[in-house]
Every structure is written in C-alpha cells, then in structure tokens.
Coordinates of C-alpha atoms in Angstrom, one line a residue:
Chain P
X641 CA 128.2 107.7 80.6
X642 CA 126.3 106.0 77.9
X643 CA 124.4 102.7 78.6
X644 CA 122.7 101.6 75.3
X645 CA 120.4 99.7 77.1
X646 CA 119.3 102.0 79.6
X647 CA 119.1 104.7 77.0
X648 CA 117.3 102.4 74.3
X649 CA 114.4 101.7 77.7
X650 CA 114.2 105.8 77.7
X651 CA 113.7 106.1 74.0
X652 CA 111.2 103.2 73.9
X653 CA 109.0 104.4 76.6
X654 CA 109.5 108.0 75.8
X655 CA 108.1 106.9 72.0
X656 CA 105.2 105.1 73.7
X657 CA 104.8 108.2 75.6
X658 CA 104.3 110.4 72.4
X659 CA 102.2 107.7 70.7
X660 CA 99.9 107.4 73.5
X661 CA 99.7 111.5 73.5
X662 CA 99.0 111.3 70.0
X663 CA 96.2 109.0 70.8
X664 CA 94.6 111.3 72.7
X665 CA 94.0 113.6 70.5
X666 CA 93.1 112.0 67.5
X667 CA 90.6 109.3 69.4
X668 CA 87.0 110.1 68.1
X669 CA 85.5 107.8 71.5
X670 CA 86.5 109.6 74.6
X671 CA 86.7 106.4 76.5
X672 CA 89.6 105.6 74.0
X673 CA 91.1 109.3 75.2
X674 CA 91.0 109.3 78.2
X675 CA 92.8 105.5 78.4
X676 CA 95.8 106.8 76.1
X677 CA 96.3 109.9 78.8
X678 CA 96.5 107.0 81.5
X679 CA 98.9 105.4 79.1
X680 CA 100.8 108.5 78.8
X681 CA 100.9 109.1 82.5
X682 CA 101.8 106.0 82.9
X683 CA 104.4 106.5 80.9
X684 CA 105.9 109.5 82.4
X685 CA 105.9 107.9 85.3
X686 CA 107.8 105.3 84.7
X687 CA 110.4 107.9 83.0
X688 CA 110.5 109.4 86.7
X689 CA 111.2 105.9 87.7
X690 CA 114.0 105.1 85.3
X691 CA 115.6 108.8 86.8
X692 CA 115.4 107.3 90.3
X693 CA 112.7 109.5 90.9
X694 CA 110.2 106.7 92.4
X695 CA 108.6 109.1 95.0
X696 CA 107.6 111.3 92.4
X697 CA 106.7 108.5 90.2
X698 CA 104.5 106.2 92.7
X699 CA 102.8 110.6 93.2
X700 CA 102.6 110.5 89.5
X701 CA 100.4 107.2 89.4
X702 CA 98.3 107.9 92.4
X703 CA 97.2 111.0 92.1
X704 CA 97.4 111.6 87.8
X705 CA 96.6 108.1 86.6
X706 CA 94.6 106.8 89.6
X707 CA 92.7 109.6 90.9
X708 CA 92.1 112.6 88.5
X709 CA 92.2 110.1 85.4
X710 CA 89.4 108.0 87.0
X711 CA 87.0 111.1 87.6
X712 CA 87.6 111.6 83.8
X713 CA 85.9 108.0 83.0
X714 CA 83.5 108.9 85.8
X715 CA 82.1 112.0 83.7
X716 CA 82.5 110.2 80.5
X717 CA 80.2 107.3 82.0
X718 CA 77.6 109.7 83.0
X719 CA 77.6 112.3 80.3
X720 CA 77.7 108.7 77.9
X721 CA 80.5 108.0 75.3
X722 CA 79.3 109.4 72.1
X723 CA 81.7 109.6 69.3
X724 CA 83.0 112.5 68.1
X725 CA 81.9 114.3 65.0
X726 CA 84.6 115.4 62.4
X727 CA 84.1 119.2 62.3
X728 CA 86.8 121.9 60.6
X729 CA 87.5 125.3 61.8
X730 CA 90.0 127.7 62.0
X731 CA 92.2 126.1 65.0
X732 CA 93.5 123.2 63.3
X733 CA 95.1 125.0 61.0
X734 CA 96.6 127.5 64.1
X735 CA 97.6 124.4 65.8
X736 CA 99.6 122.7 63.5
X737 CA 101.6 126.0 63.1
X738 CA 102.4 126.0 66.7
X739 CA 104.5 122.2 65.9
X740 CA 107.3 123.9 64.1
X741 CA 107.2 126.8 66.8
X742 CA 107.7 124.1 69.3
X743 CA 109.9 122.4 68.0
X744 CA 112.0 125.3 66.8
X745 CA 112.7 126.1 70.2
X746 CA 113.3 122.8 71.3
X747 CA 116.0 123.0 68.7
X748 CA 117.7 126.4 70.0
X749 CA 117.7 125.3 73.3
X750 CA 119.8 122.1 72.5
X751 CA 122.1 123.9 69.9
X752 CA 122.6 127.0 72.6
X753 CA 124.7 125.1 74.9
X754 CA 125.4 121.9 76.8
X755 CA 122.7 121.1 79.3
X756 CA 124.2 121.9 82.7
X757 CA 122.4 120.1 85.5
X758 CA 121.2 122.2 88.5
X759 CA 123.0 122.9 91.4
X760 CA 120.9 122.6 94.9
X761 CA 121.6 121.6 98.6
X762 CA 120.2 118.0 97.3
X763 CA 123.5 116.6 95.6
X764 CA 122.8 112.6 94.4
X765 CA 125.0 111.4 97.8
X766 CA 122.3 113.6 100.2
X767 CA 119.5 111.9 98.1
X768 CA 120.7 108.1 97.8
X769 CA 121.2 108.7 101.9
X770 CA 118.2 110.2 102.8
X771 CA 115.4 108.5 99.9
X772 CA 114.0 110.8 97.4
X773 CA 110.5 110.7 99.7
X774 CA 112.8 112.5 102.5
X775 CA 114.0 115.1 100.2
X776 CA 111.1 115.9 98.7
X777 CA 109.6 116.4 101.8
X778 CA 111.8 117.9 103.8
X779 CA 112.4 120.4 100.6
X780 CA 108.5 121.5 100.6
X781 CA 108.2 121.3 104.3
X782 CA 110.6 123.9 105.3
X783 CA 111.9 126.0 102.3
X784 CA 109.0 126.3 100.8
X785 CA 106.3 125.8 103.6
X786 CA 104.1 129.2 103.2
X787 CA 103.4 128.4 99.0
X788 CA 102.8 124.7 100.3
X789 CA 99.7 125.6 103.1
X790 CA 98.7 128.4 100.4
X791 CA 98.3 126.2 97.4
X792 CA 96.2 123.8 99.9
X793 CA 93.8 127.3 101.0
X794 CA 93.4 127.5 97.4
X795 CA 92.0 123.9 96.4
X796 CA 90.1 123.8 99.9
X797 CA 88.8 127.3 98.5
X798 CA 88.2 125.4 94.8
X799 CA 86.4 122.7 96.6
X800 CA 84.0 124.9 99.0
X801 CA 83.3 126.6 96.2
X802 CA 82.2 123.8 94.2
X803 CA 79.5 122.1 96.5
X804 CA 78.1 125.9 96.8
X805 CA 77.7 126.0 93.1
X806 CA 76.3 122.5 92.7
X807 CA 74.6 122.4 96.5
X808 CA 73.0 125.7 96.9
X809 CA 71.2 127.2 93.7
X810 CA 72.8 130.7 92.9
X811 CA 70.5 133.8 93.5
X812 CA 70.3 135.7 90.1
X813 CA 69.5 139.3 90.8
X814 CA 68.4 138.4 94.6
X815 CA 66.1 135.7 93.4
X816 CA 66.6 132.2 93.7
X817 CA 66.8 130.4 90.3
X818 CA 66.7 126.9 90.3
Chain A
X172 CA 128.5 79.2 73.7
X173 CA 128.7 77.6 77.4
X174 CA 131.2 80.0 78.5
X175 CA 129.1 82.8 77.1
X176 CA 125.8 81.4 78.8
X177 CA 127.0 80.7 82.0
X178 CA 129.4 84.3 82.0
X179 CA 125.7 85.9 81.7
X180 CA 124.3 83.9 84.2
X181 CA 126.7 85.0 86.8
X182 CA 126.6 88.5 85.4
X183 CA 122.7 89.1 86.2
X184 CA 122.3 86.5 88.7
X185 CA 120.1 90.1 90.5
X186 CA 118.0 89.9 87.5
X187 CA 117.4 85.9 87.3
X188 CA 116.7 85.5 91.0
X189 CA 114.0 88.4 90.8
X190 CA 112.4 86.4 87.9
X191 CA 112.4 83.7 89.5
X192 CA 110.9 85.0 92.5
X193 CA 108.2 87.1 90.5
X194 CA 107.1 83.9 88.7
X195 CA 107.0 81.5 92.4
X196 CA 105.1 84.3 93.7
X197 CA 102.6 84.8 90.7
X198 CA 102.0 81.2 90.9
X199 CA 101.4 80.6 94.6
X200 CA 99.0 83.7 94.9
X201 CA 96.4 82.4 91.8
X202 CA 96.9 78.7 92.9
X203 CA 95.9 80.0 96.8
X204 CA 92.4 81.2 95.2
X205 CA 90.7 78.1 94.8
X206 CA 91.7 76.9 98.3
X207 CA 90.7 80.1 100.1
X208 CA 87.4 79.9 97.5
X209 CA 87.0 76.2 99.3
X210 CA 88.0 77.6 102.6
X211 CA 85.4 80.6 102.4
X212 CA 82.2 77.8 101.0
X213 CA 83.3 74.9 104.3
X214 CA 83.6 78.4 107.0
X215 CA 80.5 80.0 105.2
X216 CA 78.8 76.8 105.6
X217 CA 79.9 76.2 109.3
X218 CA 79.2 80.3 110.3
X219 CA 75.8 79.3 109.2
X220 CA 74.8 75.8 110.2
X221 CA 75.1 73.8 107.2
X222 CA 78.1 71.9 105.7
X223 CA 79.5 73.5 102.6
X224 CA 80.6 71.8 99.6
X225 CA 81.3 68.1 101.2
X226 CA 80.4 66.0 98.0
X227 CA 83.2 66.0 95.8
X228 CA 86.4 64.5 97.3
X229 CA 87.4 64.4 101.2
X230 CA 86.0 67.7 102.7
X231 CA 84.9 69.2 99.2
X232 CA 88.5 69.6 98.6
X233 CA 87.6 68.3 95.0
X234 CA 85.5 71.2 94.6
X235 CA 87.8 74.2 93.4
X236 CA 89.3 71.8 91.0
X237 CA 85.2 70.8 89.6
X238 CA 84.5 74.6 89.5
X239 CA 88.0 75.2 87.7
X240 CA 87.5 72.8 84.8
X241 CA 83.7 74.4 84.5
X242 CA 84.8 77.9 84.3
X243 CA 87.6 77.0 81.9
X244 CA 84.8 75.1 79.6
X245 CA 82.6 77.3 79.5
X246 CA 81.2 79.1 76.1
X247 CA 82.5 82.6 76.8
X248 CA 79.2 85.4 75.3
X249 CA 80.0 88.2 74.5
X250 CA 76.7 90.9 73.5
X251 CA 76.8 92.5 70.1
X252 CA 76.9 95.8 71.3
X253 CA 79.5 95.5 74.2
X254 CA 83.0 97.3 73.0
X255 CA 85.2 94.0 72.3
X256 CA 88.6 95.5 73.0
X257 CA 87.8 97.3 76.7
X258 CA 85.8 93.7 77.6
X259 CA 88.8 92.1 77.4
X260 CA 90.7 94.5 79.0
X261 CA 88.7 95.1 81.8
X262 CA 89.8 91.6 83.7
X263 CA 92.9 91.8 82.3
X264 CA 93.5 94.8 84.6
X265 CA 92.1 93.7 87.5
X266 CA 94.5 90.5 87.5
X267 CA 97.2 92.1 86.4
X268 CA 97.0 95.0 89.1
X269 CA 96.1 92.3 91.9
X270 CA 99.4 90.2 91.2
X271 CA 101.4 93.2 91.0
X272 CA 100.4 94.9 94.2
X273 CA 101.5 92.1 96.2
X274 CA 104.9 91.7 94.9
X275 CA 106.0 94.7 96.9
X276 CA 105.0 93.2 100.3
X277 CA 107.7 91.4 101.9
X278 CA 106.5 88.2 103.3
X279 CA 109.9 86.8 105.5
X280 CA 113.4 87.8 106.6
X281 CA 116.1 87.9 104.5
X282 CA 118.0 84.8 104.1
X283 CA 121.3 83.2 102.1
X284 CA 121.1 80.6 99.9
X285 CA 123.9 79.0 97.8
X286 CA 125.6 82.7 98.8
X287 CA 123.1 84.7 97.7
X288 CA 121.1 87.0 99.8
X289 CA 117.8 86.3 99.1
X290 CA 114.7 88.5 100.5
X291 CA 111.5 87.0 100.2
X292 CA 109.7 89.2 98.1
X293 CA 110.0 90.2 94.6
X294 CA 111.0 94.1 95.0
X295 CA 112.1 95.8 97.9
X296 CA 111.2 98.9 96.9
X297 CA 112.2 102.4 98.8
X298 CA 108.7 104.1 98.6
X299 CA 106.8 100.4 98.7
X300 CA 103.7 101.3 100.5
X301 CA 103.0 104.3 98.4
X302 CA 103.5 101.7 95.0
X303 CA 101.0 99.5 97.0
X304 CA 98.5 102.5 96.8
X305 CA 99.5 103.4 93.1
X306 CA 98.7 99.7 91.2
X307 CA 95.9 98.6 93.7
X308 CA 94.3 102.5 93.0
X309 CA 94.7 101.2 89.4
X310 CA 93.0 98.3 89.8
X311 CA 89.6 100.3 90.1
X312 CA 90.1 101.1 86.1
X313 CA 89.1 97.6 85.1
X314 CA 86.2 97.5 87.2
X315 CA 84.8 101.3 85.5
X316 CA 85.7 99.5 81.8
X317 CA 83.5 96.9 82.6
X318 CA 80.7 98.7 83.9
X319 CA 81.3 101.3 81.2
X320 CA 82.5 98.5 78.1
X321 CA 79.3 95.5 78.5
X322 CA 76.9 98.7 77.7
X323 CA 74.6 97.1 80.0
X324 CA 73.2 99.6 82.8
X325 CA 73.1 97.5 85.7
X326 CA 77.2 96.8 85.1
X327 CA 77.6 101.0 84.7
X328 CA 76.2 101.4 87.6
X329 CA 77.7 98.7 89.1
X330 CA 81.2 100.3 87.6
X331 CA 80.4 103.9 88.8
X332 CA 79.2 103.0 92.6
X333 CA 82.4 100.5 93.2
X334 CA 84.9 103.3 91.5
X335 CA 83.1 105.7 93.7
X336 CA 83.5 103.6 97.0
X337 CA 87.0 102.7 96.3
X338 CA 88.0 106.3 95.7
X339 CA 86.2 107.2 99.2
X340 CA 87.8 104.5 101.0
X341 CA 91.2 104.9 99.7
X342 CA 91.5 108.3 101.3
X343 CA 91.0 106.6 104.8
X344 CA 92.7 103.8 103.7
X345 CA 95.9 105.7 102.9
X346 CA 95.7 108.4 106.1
X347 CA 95.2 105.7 108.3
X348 CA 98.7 103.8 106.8
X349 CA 100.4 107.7 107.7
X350 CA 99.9 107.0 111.2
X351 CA 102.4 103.6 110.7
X352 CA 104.4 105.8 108.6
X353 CA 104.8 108.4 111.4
X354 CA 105.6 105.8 114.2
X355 CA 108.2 104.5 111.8
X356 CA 109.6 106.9 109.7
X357 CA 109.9 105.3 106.6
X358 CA 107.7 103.6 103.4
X359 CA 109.7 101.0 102.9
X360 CA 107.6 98.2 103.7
X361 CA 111.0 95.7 105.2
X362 CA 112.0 98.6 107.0
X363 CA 108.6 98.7 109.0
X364 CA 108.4 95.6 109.1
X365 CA 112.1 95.3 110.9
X366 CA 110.7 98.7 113.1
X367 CA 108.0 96.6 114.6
X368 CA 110.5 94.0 115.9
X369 CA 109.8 95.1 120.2
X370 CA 106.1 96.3 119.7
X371 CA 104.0 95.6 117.0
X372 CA 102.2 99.0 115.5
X373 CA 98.7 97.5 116.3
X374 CA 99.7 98.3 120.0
X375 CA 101.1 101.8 119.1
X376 CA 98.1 102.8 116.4
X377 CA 95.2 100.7 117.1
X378 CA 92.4 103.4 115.8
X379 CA 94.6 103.5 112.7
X380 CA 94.2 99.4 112.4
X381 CA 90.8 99.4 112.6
X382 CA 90.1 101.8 110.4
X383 CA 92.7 100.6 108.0
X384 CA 91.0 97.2 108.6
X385 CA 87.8 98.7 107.5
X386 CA 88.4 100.7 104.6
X387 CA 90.3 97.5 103.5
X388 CA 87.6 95.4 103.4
X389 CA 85.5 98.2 101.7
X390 CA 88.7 98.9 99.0
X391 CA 88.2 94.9 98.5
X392 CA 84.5 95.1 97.6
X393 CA 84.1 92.6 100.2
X394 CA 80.6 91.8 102.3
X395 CA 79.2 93.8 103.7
X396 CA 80.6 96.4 101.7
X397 CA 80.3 94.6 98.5
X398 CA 77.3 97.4 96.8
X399 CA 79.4 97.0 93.3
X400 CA 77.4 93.5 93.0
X401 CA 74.0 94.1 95.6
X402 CA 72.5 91.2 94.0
X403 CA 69.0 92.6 94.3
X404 CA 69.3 96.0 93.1
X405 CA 71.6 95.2 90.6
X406 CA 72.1 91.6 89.3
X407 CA 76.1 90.8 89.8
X408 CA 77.0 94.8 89.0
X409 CA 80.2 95.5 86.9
X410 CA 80.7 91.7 85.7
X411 CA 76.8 90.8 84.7
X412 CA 77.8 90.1 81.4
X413 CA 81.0 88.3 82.0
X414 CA 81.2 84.5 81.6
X415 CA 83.3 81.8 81.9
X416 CA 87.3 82.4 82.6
X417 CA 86.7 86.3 82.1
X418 CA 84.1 86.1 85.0
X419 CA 86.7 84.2 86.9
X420 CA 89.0 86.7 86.5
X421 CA 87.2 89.0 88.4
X422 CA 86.7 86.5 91.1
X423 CA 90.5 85.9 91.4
X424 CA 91.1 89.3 91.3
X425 CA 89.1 90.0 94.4
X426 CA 90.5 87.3 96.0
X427 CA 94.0 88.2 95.5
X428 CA 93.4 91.5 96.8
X429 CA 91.8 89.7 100.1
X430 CA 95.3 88.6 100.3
X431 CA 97.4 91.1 99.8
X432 CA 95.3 93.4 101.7
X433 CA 95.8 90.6 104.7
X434 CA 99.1 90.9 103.9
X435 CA 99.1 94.7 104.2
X436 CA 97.8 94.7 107.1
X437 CA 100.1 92.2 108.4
X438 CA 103.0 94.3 107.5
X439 CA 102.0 97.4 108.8
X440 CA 100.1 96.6 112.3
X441 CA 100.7 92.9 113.0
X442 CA 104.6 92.8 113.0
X443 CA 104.9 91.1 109.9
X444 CA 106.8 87.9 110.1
X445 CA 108.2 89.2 114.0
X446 CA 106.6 86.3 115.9
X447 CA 107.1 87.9 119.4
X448 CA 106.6 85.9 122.2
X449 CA 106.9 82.8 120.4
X450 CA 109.9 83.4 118.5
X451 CA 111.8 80.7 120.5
X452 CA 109.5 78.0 118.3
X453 CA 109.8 79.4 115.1
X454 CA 112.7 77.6 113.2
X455 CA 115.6 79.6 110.9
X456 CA 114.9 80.7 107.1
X457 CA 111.2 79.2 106.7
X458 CA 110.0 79.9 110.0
X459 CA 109.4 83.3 109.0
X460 CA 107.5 83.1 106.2
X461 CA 105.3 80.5 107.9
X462 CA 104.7 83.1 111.0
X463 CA 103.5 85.8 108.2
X464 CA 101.7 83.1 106.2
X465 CA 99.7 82.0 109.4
X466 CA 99.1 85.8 110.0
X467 CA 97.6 86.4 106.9
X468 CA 95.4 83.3 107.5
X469 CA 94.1 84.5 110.2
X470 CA 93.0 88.4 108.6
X471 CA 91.5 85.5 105.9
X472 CA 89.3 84.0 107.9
X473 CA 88.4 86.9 109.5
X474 CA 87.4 88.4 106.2
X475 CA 85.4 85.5 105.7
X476 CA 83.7 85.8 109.3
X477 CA 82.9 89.1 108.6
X478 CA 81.0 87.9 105.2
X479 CA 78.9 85.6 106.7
X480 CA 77.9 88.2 110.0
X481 CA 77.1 91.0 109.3
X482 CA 74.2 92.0 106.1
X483 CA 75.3 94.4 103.1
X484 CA 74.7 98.1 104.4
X485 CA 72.8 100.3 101.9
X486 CA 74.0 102.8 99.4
X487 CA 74.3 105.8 101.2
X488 CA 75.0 104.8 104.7
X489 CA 78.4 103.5 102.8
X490 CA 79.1 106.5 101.4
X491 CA 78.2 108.8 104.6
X492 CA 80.4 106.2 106.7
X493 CA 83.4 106.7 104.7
X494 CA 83.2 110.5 104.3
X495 CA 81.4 111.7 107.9
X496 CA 82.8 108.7 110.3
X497 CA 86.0 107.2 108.9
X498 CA 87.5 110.1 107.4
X499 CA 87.4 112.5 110.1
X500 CA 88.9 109.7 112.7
X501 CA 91.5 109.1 110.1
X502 CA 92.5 112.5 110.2
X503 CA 91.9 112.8 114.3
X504 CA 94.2 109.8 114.2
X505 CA 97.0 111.4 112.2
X506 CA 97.0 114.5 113.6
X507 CA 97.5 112.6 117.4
X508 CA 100.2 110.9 115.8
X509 CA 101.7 113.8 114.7
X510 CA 101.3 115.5 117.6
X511 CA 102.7 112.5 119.7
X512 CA 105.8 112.3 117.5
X513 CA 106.5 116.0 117.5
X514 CA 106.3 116.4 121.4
X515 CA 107.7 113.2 122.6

C-alpha cells in the first residue's frame, strides 16, 4: 500500500527531523542546540504518531521534549550561554569517517533482503482493540515485569546517589573536603 | 470545476468539520480572555470592598475592549542586547501550547447535525489526557526563553523558578490524574467523561481532586502560587521586558490555561457535561455544553477567589509543599487506588 500523501508527511518530517539534528551539532549557542534537539524530538514523535504509535508518542513529548530537554535549558541558564569557540582536533576528522560507515550499513541492510515486520502476540487487530497505552502496558507489566522494577532500582539508585554527591561533601582519604 | 469542488468536499467532509471546529474553538477560547480579565477586576474588586473597573461602559464591560486597543497600540521595545529570534518565540509558545492543550478536552455529548456526527471537541484522541500533559509540559519552554532570551536577570530568574515550580507540580499534577485513570480504566478523556455518568470521580477520588486542584493552580502560575512574577523580589519575572501585544500574550496564555485547566478538572472529577440530578432541565444538543460551560465557570471564579484570599507563599515553602506534602499524598493516593481496584 502506497499513499503518496501519507508517505510525502513521513519524508517531510523525517527531513525536518535530520535538519533539526544537524542543527544541533553545528549550533555555536547552546540555547540554539538544545531547541533543535526539542525540534528533533519533536519530530520523532510525531513520526511515532503518524505509525499509530500515539502512546509512545505523547511518552516521547513528556518525558524527552518536556522534561529531560527542559533540565538542559535549566543548566544552560545557570552555567550562562556562551558561544562556542571554533577549535580543530583529531575527532572531526574520525567522525566524518564514521558517515560512510553508517551509511554503508544502512545500505546492506536494505539491499540484504525485504524488511519483514515482527511477529509478536500484539497483531494490529489485538492493538486497534485494546489501545496501544493497553498494550504497552500490559506487555511491560507482565512479560517483562522483573527488568521493569530493576531498571526503576537503578534510577532510584542514580538519584540517591546524586543528592549524596551534591548534599553530603565526600570524605577524601577519611577527611572531609569541602 | 464544481463537480470537482464539491466531489472533494464530500470526500473529507472528517477533515473540514475538524477545521472548522479547531478554528470556532481557537476563537471562543482568546475572545473568553478579556471577559474573564473583566470578570477577575469586578470579583477582585467585590472580594475586596471596592468596585472594579465601573467607568467605561455599563459594569466596565467597556473595559477589556479599552485595554485591547491600548495593548495593540502600544510601541513594542525591544533591548539591544535581548536575542531577537527567542523574544519572539517565547510568547509565541506560550499561546500556541495554551490553544492546543485545550483542543483535546471534550466539552459536550456527541450530537448529529445535517447527518453528521459531530463531537464537540476538536480531537478525540485515544491517549488525550496524556497529550494534555505533553503540550501544556511544553508550554513551560516559552516561559525559560524568556527568562533566558530578554538577558535581563530578574526575567532569568523569573524563567528558572516558574520552570522549576511547574516541573514540581506537574509530577503531582499527573499522579493525582492516575487515580481517575485507575477508577476508569482509560485516558481517553470522552471515555471518562461517559464513566462518570452515575457518580462523578470527585465522590470516588476526592484527595486526588484536591490535590489535582492544587498543583493546577500552581502549574497555572496563578496567586498564590504566582513566585514566577513576585512583584517585589522580582519586578514582573519572565516577561519584565515584554510590551505591548507580546506582553499580552503572556497574559492570554495564562488565562487560557485557567481555562483549560478548569476544564480539566471538570472532565476528570466534576462529571464533565453529566448534569446529574438536574438532568431533567437540561435541554438536547446545547444543554450539554452549557452544563460543562457553567462548570468551568464556576472552577473560574473559584480561581479568582483564591487570588484575592489568600497572600503569595514564599520561595521555598512552595517548593517544600510540592516535594514533602503533595507528592507523598499523591502517591498515598495512588497506591489506595490501586489497592482498592486490585482487591475489590
């Protein structure tokens, strides 16, 4: 099934989507990087939208573009938005050799074989009659419960151990250093 | 070329209904901020024993239109050093995410007109409340490019403490809406809506209203939670530099999120437009919208009574409320509701 209009909507916000990374990383003002990642989020999220993914789309907003992207301006607005300073080294150079690499593969993996899509319990019929909020949660609630409650032990492990190091000063050889 | 018109027009007759819709919508909610502006001066000025604006036409109601036509006129200043292209963004987004948030909420039953099946709102979307949550949470991004774009410290300041309350109150504000969405099993908004047809949530949750209630008000930057613009310690906050219309935009952005957080609330405790024991007296297709309408009012004025009560609370009492009082109740509240659900 091919709908040209559909598929032009994927190809224009998919370009923005690219543009907008591209923005990130050649913006000398981080204020003006860290907007083109919420543009880019943005972007992908809508993409999850036009795939009838909106559950993981309205997740994609909230927690990328609304909460983690905000703590980014937060920083930026303390540590003050200085421009960057042109500098070369040896990792540009290594970078741009990874773009062919990338891109190499890409190519393989479409000229290996047709994409087949893959095959779970959640066929497109369970989805359309449960909502894709449902099946994503009754997928990490049951099948995959344990790696659910220990990824959250992790961050609650992250964030402890955060306000220790910014709370508490760290003792140094068993004296205090402040 | 008729033919070909009118063959497209009955083709995505979906399309131009939700256009439609969108734009009546749009319209209404930035026309409704200069009345509930006059409604918020006359109450102000009866909560506090003095008569509000009363000059300019019968009850003041001349007044929005006076203030209108000054803000429009006015020469809009813009500092040297300020960055010219986030200025201008920064209201931009605040508008733009306050008109969008509300056109998820569904403000009446469904009804047919001219054989179409019309719902009154502009999307009925299947994970609604959590879009609710995704623009309004963007909506704190042109309030941080304001504080962080006029290069002004009062407005960073005034940026960083709002961003910083909203983000604290959206937490309680969202674990307190998974109380509703445990009683009713879904996050399509018209679904709880329809859910709440016997008993209204505010009966079955009502820790989970107030707090909801609360945090709203806080999310809203509304007295006495309005620390983003503490007049004393920090001139007006985020919008110091702002004049004219782009100052007014941040003004009808707040006031559009008074609504649609009155509408929220509406929707998710109050029954939305279920009019319960007087549902004998409320008449077919506008009845509805009137009942929800009225609803809303009400949350309005009670915003409004709230302003003129109680004084602004300080810094960090704001910020130890949200993290050490609501917080924990939210999640004491969830994990009832849970509880409740799972054994009964």
């Amino acid at each position: 099934m091919f709908d040209l209009a559909y598929q032009t909507i994927v190809a224009i916000i998919g370009g923005t989507a690219i543009l907008a990374s591209f923005g990130v990383i050649l913006c000398a003002s981080p204020i003006y990087s860290a907007l083109y990642l919420i543009s880019n989020m943005i972007c992908l999220a809508l993409l999850f939208l036009l795939y009838n993914a909106e559950f993981i789309a309205a997740v994609q907003i909230i927690v990328y573009a609304g909460a983690v992207m905000i703590l980014f301006l937060f920083i930026i607005a303390l540590l003050g938005a200085k421009k960057e300073e042109k500098t070369s080294s040896w990792e540009k150079p290594a970078a741009f050799t990874f773009i062919p690499v990338l891109f190499g593969e890409l190519l393989m993996a479409l000229t290996m074989d047709e994409g087949r899509p893959v095959q779970g319990r959640f066929t497109e019929e369970f989805i359309a009659n449960v909502g894709s909020a449902q099946a994503v949660g009754l997928e990490l609630f049951s099948r995959h419960l344990i790696p659910f409650e220990l990824a959250s032990i992790l961050l609650l492990a992250a964030t402890v151990g955060v306000i220790c190091l910014a709370k508490f000063p760290a003792k140094v050889g068993g004296r205090r250093v402040k | 070329m008729i033919d070909t018109v009118t063959q497209f027009l009955s083709d995505n007759v979906g399309l131009i209904v939700g256009a439609v819709k969108a734009a009546v919508i749009a319209v209404a909610l930035l026309s409704s901020v200069p009345i509930l502006v006059w409604l918020e001066r006359r109450l102000m000025g009866r909560f506090q024993v003095r008569l509000g604006p009363n000059r300019v036409g019968p009850f003041g109601l001349g007044q929005p239109f006076a203030d209108a036509v000054k803000l429009l006129f006015k020469e809009s200043i813009i500092q040297g050093s300020a960055d010219k292209f986030l200025f201008f963004l920064a209201p931009a987004v605040v508008v733009f995410t306050a008109i969008v948030t509300f056109s998820a909420i569904p403000f009446g039953a469904s009804f047919t007109l001219f054989g179409q099946e019309i719902g009154p709102h502009v999307a009925n979307i299947n994970v609604g409340l959590l879009f609710v949550f995704a623009i309004s949470s963007m909506g704190i991004y042109g309030i941080v490019l304001a504080g962080l774009a006029s290069n002004n410290k009062y407005s960073l300041m005034g940026g960083l403490r709002s961003s910083a309350q909203m983000i604290s109150y959206e937490l309680t504000l969202g674990l307190a809406a998974l109380g509703v969405i445990i009683v009713s099993g879904s996050l399509n908004l018209v679904e709880i809506v329809e859910d709440q047809s016997v008993v209204p949530n505010i009966i079955l949750q009502p820790l989970a209203f107030i707090l909801f209630f609360t945090a709203g008000i806080a999310e809203t930057n509304r007295a006495p939670f309005d620390l983003p613009e503490a007049e004393q310690e920090l001139v007006a906050g985020f919008h110091t530099e702002y004049t004219g219309m782009k100052f007014a935009m941040f003004f009808m952005g707040e006031y559009v999120n008074m609504i649609t957080m009155s509408a929220m609330v509406t929707v998710l405790f109050l029954g939305g437009w279920n009019a319960y024991i007087f549902e004998f007296m409320v008449p077919p297709v506008i009845g509805p919208i009137i009942v929800f309408a009225s609803k809303v009012f009400i949350l309005l004025c009670v915003f409004i009574w709230l302003r003129s009560t109680f004084p602004r609370i300080r810094y960090d009492r704001l910020m130890t409320f949200g993290w050490k009082v609501l917080l924990p109740l939210a999640v004491l509240n969830l994990m009832v509701s849970g509880f409740i659900k799972v054994v009964l």
